[in-house]
mmCIF file of C-alpha atoms in Angstrom:
data_model
loop_
_atom_site.group_PDB
_atom_site.id
_atom_site.type_symbol
_atom_site.label_atom_id
_atom_site.label_comp_id
_atom_site.label_asym_id
_atom_site.label_seq_id
_atom_site.Cartn_x
_atom_site.Cartn_y
_atom_site.Cartn_z
ATOM 1 C CA MET N 17 89.848 -43.224 134.405
ATOM 2 C CA ARG N 18 92.229 -42.049 137.081
ATOM 3 C CA LYS N 19 90.919 -39.717 139.716
ATOM 4 C CA ARG N 20 94.335 -38.286 140.781
ATOM 5 C CA ILE N 21 96.990 -36.601 138.977
ATOM 6 C CA LYS N 22 100.733 -37.163 139.813
ATOM 7 C CA ILE N 23 103.578 -34.910 139.491
ATOM 8 C CA TRP N 24 107.055 -35.719 139.913
ATOM 9 C CA PHE N 25 110.094 -33.467 140.928
ATOM 10 C CA HIS N 26 113.401 -33.905 140.015
ATOM 11 C CA SER N 27 116.144 -31.344 141.113
ATOM 12 C CA GLY N 28 119.279 -32.860 139.786
ATOM 13 C CA SER N 29 120.949 -36.160 138.615
ATOM 14 C CA THR N 30 121.848 -37.394 142.015
ATOM 15 C CA SER N 31 118.889 -36.427 143.956
ATOM 16 C CA ALA N 32 115.939 -38.609 144.513
ATOM 17 C CA ILE N 33 112.752 -38.084 142.430
ATOM 18 C CA ARG N 34 109.889 -36.585 144.357
ATOM 19 C CA GLU N 35 106.274 -37.447 143.559
ATOM 20 C CA LEU N 36 103.237 -35.229 144.282
ATOM 21 C CA SER N 37 99.763 -36.860 144.032
ATOM 22 C CA ILE N 38 96.744 -34.283 143.683
ATOM 23 C CA HIS N 39 93.251 -35.158 143.272
ATOM 24 C CA ARG N 40 91.947 -34.073 139.731
ATOM 25 C CA ALA N 41 89.215 -32.029 141.210
ATOM 26 C CA VAL N 42 91.642 -30.295 143.464
ATOM 27 C CA PHE N 43 93.960 -29.689 140.514
ATOM 28 C CA ALA N 44 91.207 -28.263 138.369
ATOM 29 C CA PHE N 45 90.101 -25.944 141.158
ATOM 30 C CA CYS N 46 93.728 -24.950 141.758
ATOM 31 C CA LEU N 47 94.049 -24.315 137.969
ATOM 32 C CA VAL N 48 90.826 -22.275 137.662
ATOM 33 C CA LEU N 49 91.988 -20.281 140.822
ATOM 34 C CA CYS N 50 95.231 -19.472 139.334
ATOM 35 C CA MET N 51 93.685 -18.394 136.008
ATOM 36 C CA ALA N 52 91.152 -16.163 137.948
ATOM 37 C CA VAL N 53 93.845 -14.679 139.943
ATOM 38 C CA LEU N 54 95.970 -14.018 136.872
ATOM 39 C CA SER N 55 92.845 -12.553 135.023
ATOM 40 C CA GLY N 56 92.044 -10.357 138.188
ATOM 41 C CA ILE N 57 95.735 -9.038 138.220
ATOM 42 C CA GLY N 58 95.457 -8.347 134.679
ATOM 43 C CA TYR N 59 92.276 -6.590 134.979
ATOM 44 C CA VAL N 60 93.309 -4.425 137.943
ATOM 45 C CA GLY N 61 96.789 -3.653 136.357
ATOM 46 C CA TYR N 62 94.791 -2.552 132.987
ATOM 47 C CA ASP N 63 92.386 -0.668 135.190
ATOM 48 C CA TYR N 64 95.058 1.203 137.145
ATOM 49 C CA TYR N 65 96.848 2.106 133.822
ATOM 50 C CA ARG N 66 93.707 3.407 132.391
ATOM 51 C CA LEU N 67 92.913 5.419 135.467
ATOM 52 C CA LYS N 68 96.484 6.701 135.616
ATOM 53 C CA THR N 69 96.300 7.782 131.973
ATOM 54 C CA ILE N 70 93.082 9.461 132.580
ATOM 55 C CA SER N 71 94.367 11.333 135.745
ATOM 56 C CA PHE N 72 97.497 12.338 133.605
ATOM 57 C CA ASP N 73 95.111 13.557 131.099
ATOM 58 C CA ASN N 74 92.992 15.483 133.421
ATOM 59 C CA ALA N 75 96.020 17.072 134.988
ATOM 60 C CA ARG N 76 97.233 18.215 131.514
ATOM 61 C CA LEU N 77 93.877 19.617 130.868
ATOM 62 C CA ASN N 78 93.553 21.480 134.031
ATOM 63 C CA SER N 79 96.981 22.807 133.548
ATOM 64 C CA GLN N 80 95.926 23.962 130.010
ATOM 65 C CA ILE N 81 92.621 25.480 131.270
ATOM 66 C CA GLN N 82 94.350 27.343 134.184
ATOM 67 C CA SER N 83 96.914 28.578 131.616
ATOM 68 C CA ARG N 84 94.290 29.848 129.338
ATOM 69 C CA ASP N 85 92.131 31.236 132.080
ATOM 70 C CA GLY N 86 95.406 33.205 133.226
ATOM 71 C CA GLU N 87 95.769 34.583 129.782
ATOM 72 C CA ILE N 88 91.961 35.637 129.376
ATOM 73 C CA HIS N 89 92.158 37.278 132.871
ATOM 74 C CA SER N 90 95.458 39.100 131.894
ATOM 75 C CA GLN N 91 93.843 40.190 128.490
ATOM 76 C CA ARG N 92 90.625 41.325 130.321
ATOM 77 C CA ASN N 93 92.726 43.402 132.729
ATOM 78 C CA GLN N 94 94.637 44.831 129.974
ATOM 79 C CA ILE N 95 91.380 45.800 128.017
ATOM 80 C CA GLN N 96 89.777 47.222 131.096
ATOM 81 C CA THR N 97 92.797 49.283 131.793
ATOM 82 C CA PHE N 98 92.733 50.375 128.239
ATOM 83 C CA ALA N 99 88.944 51.324 128.570
ATOM 84 C CA ARG N 100 89.782 53.434 131.382
ATOM 85 C CA GLU N 101 92.376 55.282 129.682
ATOM 86 C CA ILE N 102 90.126 55.839 126.730
ATOM 87 C CA GLU N 103 87.749 57.390 129.013
ATOM 88 C CA VAL N 104 90.432 59.850 130.576
ATOM 89 C CA LEU N 105 91.320 60.660 127.074
ATOM 90 C CA LYS N 106 87.724 61.411 126.153
ATOM 91 C CA SER N 107 87.366 63.845 129.153
ATOM 92 C CA GLU N 108 90.613 65.502 128.190
ATOM 93 C CA VAL N 109 88.953 66.003 124.719
ATOM 94 C CA ARG N 110 85.814 67.441 126.192
ATOM 95 C CA LYS N 111 87.650 69.776 128.294
ATOM 96 C CA LEU N 112 89.574 70.956 125.168
ATOM 97 C CA SER N 113 86.327 71.281 123.411
ATOM 98 C CA GLU N 114 84.580 73.308 126.259
ATOM 99 C CA PHE N 115 87.671 75.424 126.503
ATOM 100 C CA GLU N 116 87.377 75.965 122.784
ATOM 101 C CA ASP N 117 83.515 76.885 123.147
ATOM 102 C CA LYS N 118 84.690 79.400 125.917
ATOM 103 C CA VAL N 119 87.367 81.137 123.640
ATOM 104 C CA ARG N 120 84.871 81.152 120.889
ATOM 105 C CA LEU N 121 82.328 82.820 123.132
ATOM 106 C CA ILE N 122 84.763 85.383 124.649
ATOM 107 C CA ALA N 123 86.127 86.137 120.988
ATOM 108 C CA ASP N 124 82.681 86.263 119.503
ATOM 109 C CA ILE N 125 83.483 83.586 116.886
ATOM 110 C CA ARG N 126 81.244 80.945 115.734
ATOM 111 C CA LYS N 127 81.896 77.649 114.097
ATOM 112 C CA THR N 128 81.755 77.410 110.458
ATOM 113 C CA ASP N 129 80.039 74.059 110.366
ATOM 114 C CA ASP N 130 78.822 71.433 112.609
ATOM 115 C CA THR N 131 81.377 68.800 111.874
ATOM 116 C CA GLY N 132 84.213 70.280 114.151
ATOM 117 C CA GLY N 133 84.500 69.909 117.924
ATOM 118 C CA LEU N 134 83.602 67.004 120.060
ATOM 119 C CA ILE N 135 81.362 64.492 118.567
ATOM 120 C CA GLY N 136 79.321 61.845 120.622
ATOM 121 C CA ILE N 137 81.195 58.954 121.478
ATOM 122 C CA GLY N 138 80.089 56.394 123.947
ATOM 123 C CA GLY N 139 81.621 54.444 126.833
ATOM 124 C CA ILE N 140 82.520 50.869 127.225
ATOM 125 C CA PRO N 141 79.255 48.907 127.935
ATOM 126 C CA THR N 142 79.403 47.415 131.342
ATOM 127 C CA THR N 143 77.629 44.212 130.074
ATOM 128 C CA GLU N 144 80.892 43.455 128.006
ATOM 129 C CA LEU N 145 82.794 43.496 131.312
ATOM 130 C CA ASP N 146 79.946 40.772 132.895
ATOM 131 C CA GLU N 147 81.789 38.002 134.517
ATOM 132 C CA GLU N 148 78.794 35.772 133.680
ATOM 133 C CA MET N 149 79.167 36.294 129.860
ATOM 134 C CA PRO N 150 81.001 33.616 127.851
ATOM 135 C CA ARG N 151 84.532 34.337 127.663
ATOM 136 C CA GLU N 152 84.973 34.439 123.841
ATOM 137 C CA VAL N 153 81.829 36.428 123.326
ATOM 138 C CA LYS N 154 83.067 38.934 125.977
ATOM 139 C CA HIS N 155 86.446 39.090 124.822
ATOM 140 C CA ASN N 156 85.481 39.649 121.069
ATOM 141 C CA GLY N 157 83.071 42.206 122.022
ATOM 142 C CA LEU N 158 85.728 44.174 123.959
ATOM 143 C CA ILE N 159 88.104 43.991 121.155
ATOM 144 C CA ARG N 160 85.573 45.318 118.809
ATOM 145 C CA GLU N 161 84.467 47.899 121.059
ATOM 146 C CA MET N 162 88.284 49.059 121.261
ATOM 147 C CA HIS N 163 88.621 49.533 117.545
ATOM 148 C CA GLN N 164 85.438 51.432 117.436
ATOM 149 C CA GLN N 165 86.449 53.623 120.473
ATOM 150 C CA MET N 166 89.886 54.348 118.789
ATOM 151 C CA GLY N 167 88.179 55.019 115.338
ATOM 152 C CA GLN N 168 85.939 57.687 117.056
ATOM 153 C CA MET N 169 88.698 59.251 119.160
ATOM 154 C CA SER N 170 90.902 59.501 115.894
ATOM 155 C CA LEU N 171 88.160 61.463 114.135
ATOM 156 C CA VAL N 172 87.614 63.625 117.243
ATOM 157 C CA THR N 173 91.237 64.373 117.525
ATOM 158 C CA GLU N 174 91.381 65.445 113.919
ATOM 159 C CA ASN N 175 88.462 67.664 113.943
ATOM 160 C CA GLN N 176 89.573 69.148 117.297
ATOM 161 C CA ALA N 177 93.097 70.053 115.734
ATOM 162 C CA LYS N 178 91.462 71.584 112.597
ATOM 163 C CA ASP N 179 89.245 73.637 114.924
ATOM 164 C CA PHE N 180 92.192 74.994 116.907
ATOM 165 C CA GLU N 181 93.990 75.951 113.848
ATOM 166 C CA ASP N 182 91.081 77.729 112.596
ATOM 167 C CA LEU N 183 90.547 79.417 115.886
ATOM 168 C CA ILE N 184 94.160 80.497 116.155
ATOM 169 C CA GLN N 185 94.067 82.207 112.851
ATOM 170 C CA ILE N 186 90.791 84.092 113.574
ATOM 171 C CA LEU N 187 92.256 85.136 117.063
ATOM 172 C CA GLU N 188 95.128 86.520 115.305
ATOM 173 C CA GLU N 189 92.611 88.730 113.309
ATOM 174 C CA LYS N 190 90.849 89.834 116.589
ATOM 175 C CA LYS N 191 93.645 90.889 118.970
ATOM 176 C CA ASN N 192 91.934 94.153 119.720
ATOM 177 C CA LEU N 193 88.680 92.500 120.667
ATOM 178 C CA LEU N 194 90.444 89.851 122.631
ATOM 179 C CA ALA N 195 92.210 92.574 124.597
ATOM 180 C CA SER N 196 88.978 94.266 125.165
ATOM 181 C CA THR N 197 87.164 91.169 126.238
ATOM 182 C CA PRO N 198 86.935 90.006 130.008
ATOM 183 C CA SER N 199 88.701 86.747 130.383
ATOM 184 C CA ILE N 200 90.316 86.547 133.668
ATOM 185 C CA ARG N 201 89.217 86.185 137.347
ATOM 186 C CA PRO N 202 88.982 89.690 139.025
ATOM 187 C CA VAL N 203 89.907 88.461 142.419
ATOM 188 C CA SER N 204 90.840 85.324 144.181
ATOM 189 C CA GLY N 205 88.338 83.477 146.307
ATOM 190 C CA TYR N 206 84.960 81.539 146.323
ATOM 191 C CA VAL N 207 81.916 82.231 144.348
ATOM 192 C CA THR N 208 79.387 82.441 146.980
ATOM 193 C CA SER N 209 76.496 83.605 144.704
ATOM 194 C CA LYS N 210 76.053 82.665 141.222
ATOM 195 C CA PHE N 211 74.623 84.680 138.163
ATOM 196 C CA GLY N 212 70.830 84.161 137.948
ATOM 197 C CA TYR N 213 67.497 83.945 140.069
ATOM 198 C CA ARG N 214 68.299 83.477 143.733
ATOM 199 C CA ILE N 215 66.693 83.959 147.235
ATOM 200 C CA SER N 216 67.788 87.368 148.471
ATOM 201 C CA PRO N 217 69.732 87.100 151.600
ATOM 202 C CA PHE N 218 68.048 90.467 152.986
ATOM 203 C CA THR N 219 64.367 90.050 151.651
ATOM 204 C CA GLY N 220 63.948 86.236 151.492
ATOM 205 C CA GLN N 221 62.351 86.984 148.107
ATOM 206 C CA LYS N 222 63.296 85.568 144.696
ATOM 207 C CA GLU N 223 65.424 88.071 142.661
ATOM 208 C CA PHE N 224 67.534 88.188 139.659
ATOM 209 C CA HIS N 225 71.284 88.397 140.475
ATOM 210 C CA SER N 226 73.109 90.175 137.539
ATOM 211 C CA GLY N 227 76.638 88.996 138.430
ATOM 212 C CA ILE N 228 78.345 86.726 140.619
ATOM 213 C CA ASP N 229 79.580 87.324 144.260
ATOM 214 C CA ILE N 230 83.356 86.455 145.082
ATOM 215 C CA SER N 231 84.048 86.029 148.825
ATOM 216 C CA ASN N 232 87.554 86.781 150.131
ATOM 217 C CA ARG N 233 89.287 88.801 152.959
ATOM 218 C CA SER N 234 88.890 92.489 153.128
ATOM 219 C CA GLY N 235 91.705 94.361 151.313
ATOM 220 C CA THR N 236 92.380 91.679 148.832
ATOM 221 C CA LYS N 237 93.396 93.176 145.488
ATOM 222 C CA ILE N 238 90.905 93.431 142.505
ATOM 223 C CA VAL N 239 92.239 93.499 138.962
ATOM 224 C CA ALA N 240 90.593 94.663 135.677
ATOM 225 C CA THR N 241 89.707 91.726 133.516
ATOM 226 C CA ALA N 242 90.256 93.380 130.308
ATOM 227 C CA LYS N 243 91.664 96.803 129.019
ATOM 228 C CA GLY N 244 89.540 99.516 128.938
ATOM 229 C CA LYS N 245 88.464 103.010 130.387
ATOM 230 C CA VAL N 246 87.139 103.742 133.649
ATOM 231 C CA THR N 247 83.791 105.341 133.310
ATOM 232 C CA TYR N 248 82.613 105.149 136.968
ATOM 233 C CA ALA N 249 84.539 105.044 140.236
ATOM 234 C CA SER N 250 82.485 106.337 143.071
ATOM 235 C CA ARG N 251 79.882 105.149 145.752
ATOM 236 C CA LYS N 252 76.552 104.218 144.540
ATOM 237 C CA ARG N 253 73.914 103.345 147.097
ATOM 238 C CA LEU N 254 73.256 99.710 147.732
ATOM 239 C CA ILE N 255 76.211 98.262 145.579
ATOM 240 C CA GLY N 256 78.595 100.654 147.670
ATOM 241 C CA ASN N 257 81.762 101.693 146.268
ATOM 242 C CA LEU N 258 81.668 100.895 142.517
ATOM 243 C CA ILE N 259 83.799 100.802 139.451
ATOM 244 C CA THR N 260 82.635 100.336 135.873
ATOM 245 C CA ILE N 261 84.921 99.859 132.894
ATOM 246 C CA ASP N 262 83.937 100.168 129.363
ATOM 247 C CA HIS N 263 86.062 97.927 127.370
ATOM 248 C CA GLY N 264 84.711 98.803 123.947
ATOM 249 C CA PHE N 265 82.910 96.579 121.435
ATOM 250 C CA GLY N 266 79.859 96.747 123.625
ATOM 251 C CA ARG N 267 81.846 95.138 126.599
ATOM 252 C CA VAL N 268 81.386 96.437 130.271
ATOM 253 C CA THR N 269 82.452 95.158 133.711
ATOM 254 C CA LYS N 270 81.343 96.239 137.058
ATOM 255 C CA TYR N 271 83.278 95.749 140.505
ATOM 256 C CA GLY N 272 80.999 96.561 143.473
ATOM 257 C CA HIS N 273 81.204 96.606 147.323
ATOM 258 C CA CYS N 274 84.688 97.730 147.079
ATOM 259 C CA LYS N 275 86.738 98.723 150.272
ATOM 260 C CA LYS N 276 89.108 101.249 148.537
ATOM 261 C CA ILE N 277 88.839 102.604 144.745
ATOM 262 C CA LEU N 278 92.328 102.832 143.476
ATOM 263 C CA VAL N 279 91.532 104.250 139.948
ATOM 264 C CA LYS N 280 89.715 107.421 138.716
ATOM 265 C CA LYS N 281 87.080 108.200 136.225
ATOM 266 C CA GLY N 282 88.494 108.444 132.776
ATOM 267 C CA GLN N 283 91.573 106.387 133.419
ATOM 268 C CA LYS N 284 92.680 103.831 131.030
ATOM 269 C CA VAL N 285 93.694 100.396 132.397
ATOM 270 C CA LYS N 286 95.045 97.180 131.200
ATOM 271 C CA ARG N 287 94.150 93.505 131.900
ATOM 272 C CA GLY N 288 95.539 92.521 135.350
ATOM 273 C CA ASP N 289 95.858 96.233 136.484
ATOM 274 C CA VAL N 290 94.853 96.643 140.280
ATOM 275 C CA ILE N 291 91.783 98.854 140.295
ATOM 276 C CA ALA N 292 90.449 98.303 144.041
ATOM 277 C CA THR N 293 90.339 96.132 146.969
ATOM 278 C CA VAL N 294 87.663 93.865 148.368
ATOM 279 C CA GLY N 295 85.434 95.318 150.983
ATOM 280 C CA LYS N 296 81.894 95.332 152.228
ATOM 281 C CA SER N 297 80.663 98.827 151.402
ATOM 282 C CA GLY N 298 77.089 99.080 150.532
ATOM 283 C CA ARG N 299 74.488 96.410 151.525
ATOM 284 C CA THR N 300 76.395 93.275 152.030
ATOM 285 C CA THR N 301 76.626 90.330 154.529
ATOM 286 C CA GLY N 302 80.448 90.307 154.502
ATOM 287 C CA PRO N 303 83.510 91.250 152.564
ATOM 288 C CA HIS N 304 83.237 90.242 148.857
ATOM 289 C CA LEU N 305 83.216 91.235 145.166
ATOM 290 C CA HIS N 306 80.274 91.768 143.042
ATOM 291 C CA TYR N 307 81.308 91.359 139.543
ATOM 292 C CA GLU N 308 79.268 91.666 136.511
ATOM 293 C CA VAL N 309 79.749 91.422 132.720
ATOM 294 C CA ARG N 310 77.447 93.253 130.464
ATOM 295 C CA ILE N 311 77.429 92.712 126.598
ATOM 296 C CA ASN N 312 75.544 95.363 124.731
ATOM 297 C CA GLY N 313 74.003 96.334 127.798
ATOM 298 C CA ALA N 314 72.404 93.127 128.900
ATOM 299 C CA PRO N 315 74.114 90.963 131.849
ATOM 300 C CA GLU N 316 75.693 87.777 131.027
ATOM 301 C CA ASN N 317 77.168 84.962 133.236
ATOM 302 C CA PRO N 318 80.829 86.296 134.182
ATOM 303 C CA LEU N 319 81.949 82.436 134.567
ATOM 304 C CA LYS N 320 81.478 82.253 130.899
ATOM 305 C CA TYR N 321 84.206 84.891 130.603
ATOM 306 C CA ILE N 322 86.868 83.525 132.980
ATOM 307 C CA LEU N 323 89.434 81.388 131.398
ATOM 308 C CA ASN N 324 91.890 81.148 134.174
#
């Protein structure tokens, strides 16, 4: 058995034939080496292609995830903005309800049932906006809460509209009562002492304050808060220059510590008529108006009878 392998090379018809003699073991080694190299190249090529495919898929998935995250973030911002707008709307409805209650108090009108006015409505749960909560759960929860809030707000506004319609009709029937009911500020300025129990600035003891004190510069105009008849216009001990107006229907207002009285006893006045100026007559720490509202002889909080 031959131990060598001969290979002949012939490049053309006129060229000489070349002979290459290789040992059989060397030839086998070279053949195995070539096959190994080709296999390695094939494996590396396949692995490179597989990695490129995975890399492309990852890039595509990352792009989709980023796009989805952007959409979810945008939706979450829109929902949060919507939630804040709902809170503002609820605040406005509450103010309307409070205004309605004040008008009803002034006009002595009670609601016919408990279904009208502002019903209890909750806010957007802060847990729904928790960044750690799964996106789908959070998103679905917010959408569900939005629908509930809108349904409640719709019911509130319907009830509020009905209440105002009923209120307007009753107010038309009570024009005289309204004209005789205190409903405006008697003077501009700051409320420095509220209605109710307080510590006396003179004795340091707890006492009941039957009105409110409104501080302003001396000489500021004081107006009647409703139409009526002046029943007192003179000086009175500690309260100084005092005006008392009987508005009828059991409603009376008092204006104390005035600097100058501009009306006389028995004079009829209308809401907004100037009746005096701010002063510091009587026992006082400075220029201000002491203002009282009495209903059937009992002192009431004047702030409940101020709409403007």
